[in-house]
């Protein structure tokens, strides 16, 4: 079967691998679509801290069941999505229903080989039906679920002022689900093209262009949008240390700061600023089964502009040549999908 392998940073290769040999608890899936995530870009550029090479990338997965164990909730021919966070089910987090932050987590495409291949065997506990949506949409469930999880973590409520910092796919996902909860959503980013998508397709209430020459300019604009009170909830989806440290200043007194992105470096805040606001600081990692179900229901209801989010499709066999092009800002990528 055809498989794309990231052999080392900057090097993808198309190879032939043997078909997987499913275990007694595994579902064999014919992979049909793979979403390309920021994690995959980081793997390719050598900036993923939890990975060893070579690695088959790909954790945003949709496909068709080839074979399933007797009694499984899916059967041959079903269209499915994969929850790629392979949790142990035994640790302190799993016992609390938080498999998304399992102590022993193995994420497909990061800690173990993922889905940029034609067939994949996955434990049945992590394979779910994707009825009522297209294969393209099913492959977009995972990144949207991360945004839905962050919004749920923050318990965003109607009429709250919400700021999303970073208008990549995860930031857009947080925007979508904050809007669905009735919040007034502002988005801050340095790319006018992505802000345009947020204002149009995602119906963000306000967009603010990051001023890279004078930070006071965009801060003043955000202050003006909120009568100098700033935001009840701020989400950081930048993956940038300076942005994560700066974002605290946009949190209202009594507000919440949610770090959706992750960096391998330390981040710090001025304690007086953190303390005087009585800030609630939250990490948001991965997503839960409930978050995937939230996204699936919203997709079925036509509440997610998936056509606007899916900007590029690449055939699996062409991926080694096409992948570097997707990294370029002028490519205009929001969500690229691999067709297998």
Tab-separated table of C-alpha atoms in Angstrom:
chain	number	residue	atom	x	y	z
A	1	UNK	CA	0.000	0.000	0.000
A	2	UNK	CA	1.122	3.573	-0.693
A	3	UNK	CA	2.422	5.435	2.349
A	4	UNK	CA	3.996	8.868	2.749
A	5	UNK	CA	6.781	8.904	5.333
A	6	UNK	CA	8.491	11.915	6.878
A	7	UNK	CA	11.973	10.441	7.002
A	8	UNK	CA	13.536	13.494	8.615
A	9	UNK	CA	12.710	17.199	8.814
A	10	UNK	CA	12.108	18.577	5.342
A	11	UNK	CA	11.997	15.177	3.643
A	12	UNK	CA	8.844	13.291	2.629
A	13	UNK	CA	9.000	10.059	0.656
A	14	UNK	CA	6.334	7.983	-1.070
A	15	UNK	CA	6.910	4.327	-0.209
A	16	UNK	CA	5.249	0.926	-0.459
A	17	UNK	CA	4.477	-0.702	2.873
A	18	UNK	CA	2.872	-4.015	3.748
A	19	UNK	CA	-0.803	-4.004	4.622
A	20	UNK	CA	-1.451	-3.753	8.374
A	21	UNK	CA	-2.208	-6.929	10.272
A	22	UNK	CA	-5.158	-5.981	12.511
A	23	UNK	CA	-5.265	-7.311	16.050
A	24	UNK	CA	-8.408	-8.920	17.472
A	25	UNK	CA	-9.647	-5.551	18.795
A	26	UNK	CA	-8.723	-3.502	15.711
A	27	UNK	CA	-10.818	-1.997	12.940
A	28	UNK	CA	-9.176	-2.031	9.522
A	29	UNK	CA	-9.914	1.240	7.732
A	30	UNK	CA	-9.432	2.194	4.118
A	31	UNK	CA	-8.247	5.752	4.649
A	32	UNK	CA	-9.907	8.147	2.207
A	33	UNK	CA	-9.175	11.614	3.588
A	34	UNK	CA	-6.495	13.050	5.863
A	35	UNK	CA	-6.538	16.603	7.135
A	36	UNK	CA	-3.169	18.337	7.253
A	37	UNK	CA	-2.690	19.987	10.626
A	38	UNK	CA	-0.288	22.514	12.070
A	39	UNK	CA	1.268	19.562	13.898
A	40	UNK	CA	2.121	17.997	10.526
A	41	UNK	CA	3.753	21.223	9.386
A	42	UNK	CA	5.777	21.270	12.609
A	43	UNK	CA	6.852	17.665	12.070
A	44	UNK	CA	7.975	18.503	8.551
A	45	UNK	CA	9.930	21.565	9.690
A	46	UNK	CA	11.442	19.786	12.724
A	47	UNK	CA	9.572	21.775	15.381
A	48	UNK	CA	7.488	19.004	16.990
A	49	UNK	CA	8.933	18.235	20.447
A	50	UNK	CA	7.178	14.884	21.002
A	51	UNK	CA	8.306	12.960	17.954
A	52	UNK	CA	11.030	10.727	16.566
A	53	UNK	CA	11.735	10.133	12.876
A	54	UNK	CA	10.864	8.483	10.577
A	55	UNK	CA	7.138	9.046	11.075
A	56	UNK	CA	3.968	8.596	9.058
A	57	UNK	CA	2.034	11.773	9.778
A	58	UNK	CA	-1.711	12.267	9.779
A	59	UNK	CA	-4.238	12.273	12.609
A	60	UNK	CA	-7.288	13.967	11.063
A	61	UNK	CA	-8.737	10.841	9.516
A	62	UNK	CA	-11.815	9.674	7.656
A	63	UNK	CA	-12.366	6.456	5.744
A	64	UNK	CA	-14.393	3.348	5.099
A	65	UNK	CA	-14.336	0.251	7.307
A	66	UNK	CA	-12.815	-2.779	5.587
A	67	UNK	CA	-13.178	-5.173	8.529
A	68	UNK	CA	-14.218	-4.929	12.162
A	69	UNK	CA	-14.333	-7.271	15.168
A	70	UNK	CA	-17.577	-9.056	15.933
A	71	UNK	CA	-19.782	-6.882	18.120
A	72	UNK	CA	-18.024	-3.618	17.213
A	73	UNK	CA	-20.154	-0.486	16.802
A	74	UNK	CA	-18.949	-0.217	13.187
A	75	UNK	CA	-19.029	-2.740	10.359
A	76	UNK	CA	-17.551	-3.184	6.895
A	77	UNK	CA	-18.716	-0.435	4.569
A	78	UNK	CA	-19.380	2.177	7.263
A	79	UNK	CA	-18.016	5.663	6.774
A	80	UNK	CA	-16.035	6.553	9.897
A	81	UNK	CA	-13.830	9.073	11.586
A	82	UNK	CA	-10.978	8.301	13.952
A	83	UNK	CA	-10.384	9.822	17.350
A	84	UNK	CA	-6.574	9.876	17.164
A	85	UNK	CA	-5.759	10.200	20.860
A	86	UNK	CA	-5.102	6.596	21.845
A	87	UNK	CA	-5.626	6.743	25.604
A	88	UNK	CA	-4.827	3.931	28.028
A	89	UNK	CA	-8.152	3.860	29.883
A	90	UNK	CA	-6.413	3.198	33.223
A	91	UNK	CA	-4.511	6.300	34.352
A	92	UNK	CA	-5.720	9.071	36.653
A	93	UNK	CA	-6.909	11.191	33.716
A	94	UNK	CA	-8.717	8.344	31.967
A	95	UNK	CA	-10.440	7.310	35.197
A	96	UNK	CA	-11.755	10.872	35.413
A	97	UNK	CA	-13.085	10.739	31.847
A	98	UNK	CA	-10.252	12.893	30.504
A	99	UNK	CA	-8.664	10.584	27.951
A	100	UNK	CA	-7.663	13.692	25.989
A	101	UNK	CA	-4.873	14.243	28.551
A	102	UNK	CA	-4.092	10.600	29.293
A	103	UNK	CA	-0.782	10.055	31.094
A	104	UNK	CA	0.160	7.393	28.542
A	105	UNK	CA	-1.399	8.979	25.461
A	106	UNK	CA	-0.252	7.968	21.998
A	107	UNK	CA	-1.430	10.304	19.281
A	108	UNK	CA	-1.638	8.862	15.791
A	109	UNK	CA	0.812	10.586	13.487
A	110	UNK	CA	2.900	11.881	16.402
A	111	UNK	CA	3.793	9.186	18.935
A	112	UNK	CA	2.918	6.367	16.539
A	113	UNK	CA	2.434	6.174	12.771
A	114	UNK	CA	-0.660	7.879	11.464
A	115	UNK	CA	-2.942	7.909	8.478
A	116	UNK	CA	-1.057	9.236	5.461
A	117	UNK	CA	-1.408	5.781	3.990
A	118	UNK	CA	-4.050	3.706	2.254
A	119	UNK	CA	-4.968	1.378	5.134
A	120	UNK	CA	-4.735	1.725	8.899
A	121	UNK	CA	-5.656	-0.574	11.793
A	122	UNK	CA	-7.062	1.287	14.813
A	123	UNK	CA	-8.445	-0.059	18.120
A	124	UNK	CA	-12.220	-0.146	17.844
A	125	UNK	CA	-12.683	2.169	20.855
A	126	UNK	CA	-11.372	5.044	18.751
A	127	UNK	CA	-13.405	4.502	15.556
A	128	UNK	CA	-16.838	6.112	15.162
A	129	UNK	CA	-19.511	6.322	12.477
A	130	UNK	CA	-19.563	9.509	10.432
A	131	UNK	CA	-23.093	9.346	9.084
A	132	UNK	CA	-24.733	12.419	7.611
A	133	UNK	CA	-21.539	14.211	6.561
A	134	UNK	CA	-19.157	13.914	3.627
A	135	UNK	CA	-15.730	12.306	3.778
A	136	UNK	CA	-14.184	15.767	3.510
A	137	UNK	CA	-16.226	16.951	6.474
A	138	UNK	CA	-15.452	13.827	8.495
A	139	UNK	CA	-11.724	14.537	8.055
A	140	UNK	CA	-12.273	18.040	9.481
A	141	UNK	CA	-13.934	16.857	12.671
A	142	UNK	CA	-10.734	16.614	14.702
A	143	UNK	CA	-9.430	20.162	14.413
A	144	UNK	CA	-12.932	21.537	14.908
A	145	UNK	CA	-13.315	19.360	18.011
A	146	UNK	CA	-10.192	20.968	19.483
A	147	UNK	CA	-11.875	24.358	19.160
A	148	UNK	CA	-15.129	22.997	20.567
A	149	UNK	CA	-13.227	21.529	23.526
A	150	UNK	CA	-11.531	24.857	24.269
A	151	UNK	CA	-14.867	26.680	24.203
A	152	UNK	CA	-16.405	24.056	26.485
A	153	UNK	CA	-13.430	24.311	28.871
A	154	UNK	CA	-14.023	28.052	29.143
A	155	UNK	CA	-17.784	27.567	29.553
A	156	UNK	CA	-18.401	30.404	27.093
A	157	UNK	CA	-21.842	31.936	27.520
A	158	UNK	CA	-24.186	34.082	25.488
A	159	UNK	CA	-23.291	37.788	25.286
A	160	UNK	CA	-19.808	37.295	26.728
A	161	UNK	CA	-16.988	39.146	25.023
A	162	UNK	CA	-14.546	36.632	23.566
A	163	UNK	CA	-11.184	37.256	21.921
A	164	UNK	CA	-9.509	34.638	19.748
A	165	UNK	CA	-5.818	35.352	19.162
A	166	UNK	CA	-4.602	33.487	16.091
A	167	UNK	CA	-6.805	32.853	13.059
A	168	UNK	CA	-5.405	29.520	11.942
A	169	UNK	CA	-7.707	26.493	11.765
A	170	UNK	CA	-7.827	26.016	15.558
A	171	UNK	CA	-8.546	29.685	16.175
A	172	UNK	CA	-11.248	29.554	13.518
A	173	UNK	CA	-12.727	26.494	15.225
A	174	UNK	CA	-12.842	28.336	18.550
A	175	UNK	CA	-14.485	31.270	16.777
A	176	UNK	CA	-17.181	29.039	15.296
A	177	UNK	CA	-18.139	27.405	18.584
A	178	UNK	CA	-17.981	30.592	20.635
A	179	UNK	CA	-20.363	32.158	18.103
A	180	UNK	CA	-22.669	29.128	18.326
A	181	UNK	CA	-22.898	29.792	22.078
A	182	UNK	CA	-23.985	33.363	21.418
A	183	UNK	CA	-20.788	35.180	22.369
A	184	UNK	CA	-19.575	38.426	20.835
A	185	UNK	CA	-16.349	37.289	19.177
A	186	UNK	CA	-13.332	39.329	18.145
A	187	UNK	CA	-10.349	37.833	16.301
A	188	UNK	CA	-6.770	39.146	16.328
A	189	UNK	CA	-4.292	37.995	13.697
A	190	UNK	CA	-1.498	39.277	11.478
A	191	UNK	CA	-2.991	37.975	8.219
A	192	UNK	CA	-5.700	40.064	6.586
A	193	UNK	CA	-6.799	37.155	4.373
A	194	UNK	CA	-7.622	34.951	7.348
A	195	UNK	CA	-9.369	37.785	9.150
A	196	UNK	CA	-11.513	38.214	6.058
A	197	UNK	CA	-12.632	34.580	6.333
A	198	UNK	CA	-13.407	35.086	10.020
A	199	UNK	CA	-15.485	38.180	9.330
A	200	UNK	CA	-17.289	36.627	6.378
A	201	UNK	CA	-17.794	32.877	6.523
A	202	UNK	CA	-17.399	32.605	10.319
A	203	UNK	CA	-19.383	35.757	11.147
A	204	UNK	CA	-16.936	37.053	13.748
A	205	UNK	CA	-18.255	40.298	15.190
A	206	UNK	CA	-14.924	42.127	15.005
A	207	UNK	CA	-11.528	41.497	13.457
A	208	UNK	CA	-8.340	43.326	14.377
A	209	UNK	CA	-5.147	43.233	12.336
A	210	UNK	CA	-2.020	42.692	14.425
A	211	UNK	CA	0.313	45.673	14.229
A	212	UNK	CA	3.822	44.247	14.094
A	213	UNK	CA	5.450	47.672	14.339
A	214	UNK	CA	3.480	49.146	17.240
A	215	UNK	CA	1.757	46.787	19.687
A	216	UNK	CA	-0.085	49.710	21.239
A	217	UNK	CA	-2.147	50.151	18.070
A	218	UNK	CA	-4.013	46.853	18.091
A	219	UNK	CA	-4.226	46.926	21.908
A	220	UNK	CA	-5.969	50.292	21.681
A	221	UNK	CA	-8.375	48.928	19.087
A	222	UNK	CA	-9.236	45.953	21.306
A	223	UNK	CA	-9.731	48.289	24.258
A	224	UNK	CA	-12.080	50.464	22.219
A	225	UNK	CA	-14.192	47.447	21.264
A	226	UNK	CA	-14.827	46.691	24.946
A	227	UNK	CA	-15.095	50.137	26.585
A	228	UNK	CA	-11.611	49.515	28.002
A	229	UNK	CA	-12.830	46.449	29.911
A	230	UNK	CA	-11.315	43.862	27.545
A	231	UNK	CA	-12.593	40.286	27.236
A	232	UNK	CA	-14.396	37.783	29.443
A	233	UNK	CA	-12.569	34.955	27.696
A	234	UNK	CA	-9.354	35.055	25.663
A	235	UNK	CA	-8.196	32.060	23.619
A	236	UNK	CA	-4.612	31.830	22.431
A	237	UNK	CA	-4.243	29.728	19.282
A	238	UNK	CA	-0.956	31.151	18.019
A	239	UNK	CA	1.737	28.710	19.155
A	240	UNK	CA	3.911	31.782	19.717
A	241	UNK	CA	5.554	32.444	23.088
A	242	UNK	CA	5.411	36.227	22.853
A	243	UNK	CA	1.768	36.178	21.828
A	244	UNK	CA	0.900	33.805	24.676
A	245	UNK	CA	2.620	36.053	27.198
A	246	UNK	CA	1.060	39.183	25.758
A	247	UNK	CA	-2.471	37.800	25.680
A	248	UNK	CA	-2.975	38.144	29.426
A	249	UNK	CA	-3.300	41.915	29.047
A	250	UNK	CA	-6.489	41.413	27.025
A	251	UNK	CA	-8.283	39.425	29.758
A	252	UNK	CA	-10.935	41.344	31.675
A	253	UNK	CA	-10.905	41.443	35.444
A	254	UNK	CA	-12.515	38.196	36.561
A	255	UNK	CA	-11.923	36.680	33.112
A	256	UNK	CA	-10.471	33.477	31.728
A	257	UNK	CA	-7.355	32.871	29.656
A	258	UNK	CA	-7.323	29.643	27.662
A	259	UNK	CA	-4.085	28.365	26.127
A	260	UNK	CA	-5.052	26.116	23.231
A	261	UNK	CA	-1.680	26.214	21.539
A	262	UNK	CA	1.431	24.563	22.906
A	263	UNK	CA	5.103	25.516	22.752
A	264	UNK	CA	8.188	23.712	24.030
A	265	UNK	CA	9.455	26.827	25.824
A	266	UNK	CA	8.532	28.386	29.168
A	267	UNK	CA	5.931	31.128	29.266
A	268	UNK	CA	5.580	33.714	32.013
A	269	UNK	CA	3.294	36.548	33.134
A	270	UNK	CA	3.689	39.476	35.483
A	271	UNK	CA	2.085	38.169	38.675
A	272	UNK	CA	0.512	41.518	39.681
A	273	UNK	CA	-1.335	41.617	36.343
A	274	UNK	CA	-2.389	37.980	36.678
A	275	UNK	CA	-3.408	38.334	40.313
A	276	UNK	CA	-5.322	41.611	40.225
A	277	UNK	CA	-7.636	40.198	37.568
A	278	UNK	CA	-8.192	36.993	39.581
A	279	UNK	CA	-7.535	35.364	36.226
A	280	UNK	CA	-8.633	31.814	35.552
A	281	UNK	CA	-5.850	30.166	33.519
A	282	UNK	CA	-6.811	27.059	31.548
A	283	UNK	CA	-4.935	24.676	29.316
A	284	UNK	CA	-6.985	23.009	26.597
A	285	UNK	CA	-5.590	19.790	25.154
A	286	UNK	CA	-6.990	17.703	22.318
A	287	UNK	CA	-10.718	16.851	22.548
A	288	UNK	CA	-13.129	14.328	24.021
A	289	UNK	CA	-15.748	12.041	22.494
A	290	UNK	CA	-18.372	14.584	23.522
A	291	UNK	CA	-16.540	17.336	21.631
A	292	UNK	CA	-16.481	15.261	18.439
A	293	UNK	CA	-20.211	14.652	18.862
A	294	UNK	CA	-20.791	18.388	19.298
A	295	UNK	CA	-18.998	19.079	16.025
A	296	UNK	CA	-20.770	16.294	14.175
A	297	UNK	CA	-24.172	17.608	15.275
A	298	UNK	CA	-23.259	21.136	14.185
A	299	UNK	CA	-22.076	19.857	10.790
A	300	UNK	CA	-25.294	17.942	10.248
A	301	UNK	CA	-27.249	21.085	11.119
A	302	UNK	CA	-25.330	23.106	8.522
A	303	UNK	CA	-23.795	25.371	11.161
A	304	UNK	CA	-20.167	24.994	10.051
A	305	UNK	CA	-18.977	26.555	6.760
A	306	UNK	CA	-16.857	23.557	5.812
A	307	UNK	CA	-16.594	24.613	2.147
A	308	UNK	CA	-14.900	27.859	3.180
A	309	UNK	CA	-12.494	26.054	5.502
A	310	UNK	CA	-11.396	23.343	3.040
A	311	UNK	CA	-9.179	25.329	0.684
A	312	UNK	CA	-6.883	22.650	-0.794
A	313	UNK	CA	-6.968	18.957	-1.767
A	314	UNK	CA	-3.814	16.967	-2.607
A	315	UNK	CA	-3.577	13.383	-3.842
A	316	UNK	CA	-1.560	11.095	-1.553
A	317	UNK	CA	0.910	10.199	-4.312
A	318	UNK	CA	1.619	13.886	-4.984
A	319	UNK	CA	2.077	14.857	-1.355
A	320	UNK	CA	5.917	14.775	-1.177
A	321	UNK	CA	6.073	17.380	-3.956
A	322	UNK	CA	3.057	19.445	-2.918
A	323	UNK	CA	3.492	19.537	0.864
A	324	UNK	CA	6.245	22.219	0.975
A	325	UNK	CA	4.075	24.511	-1.149
A	326	UNK	CA	1.314	24.407	1.456
A	327	UNK	CA	3.652	26.031	3.985
A	328	UNK	CA	3.875	29.254	2.005
A	329	UNK	CA	1.592	32.053	3.270
A	330	UNK	CA	0.686	33.050	-0.283
A	331	UNK	CA	-0.811	29.585	-0.826
A	332	UNK	CA	-3.766	30.741	1.269
A	333	UNK	CA	-4.179	27.408	3.062
A	334	UNK	CA	-6.754	27.141	5.803
A	335	UNK	CA	-7.389	23.403	5.775
A	336	UNK	CA	-5.758	21.131	3.221
A	337	UNK	CA	-6.953	17.565	2.796
A	338	UNK	CA	-5.111	14.572	1.401
A	339	UNK	CA	-7.210	12.300	-0.822
A	340	UNK	CA	-6.094	8.678	-0.530
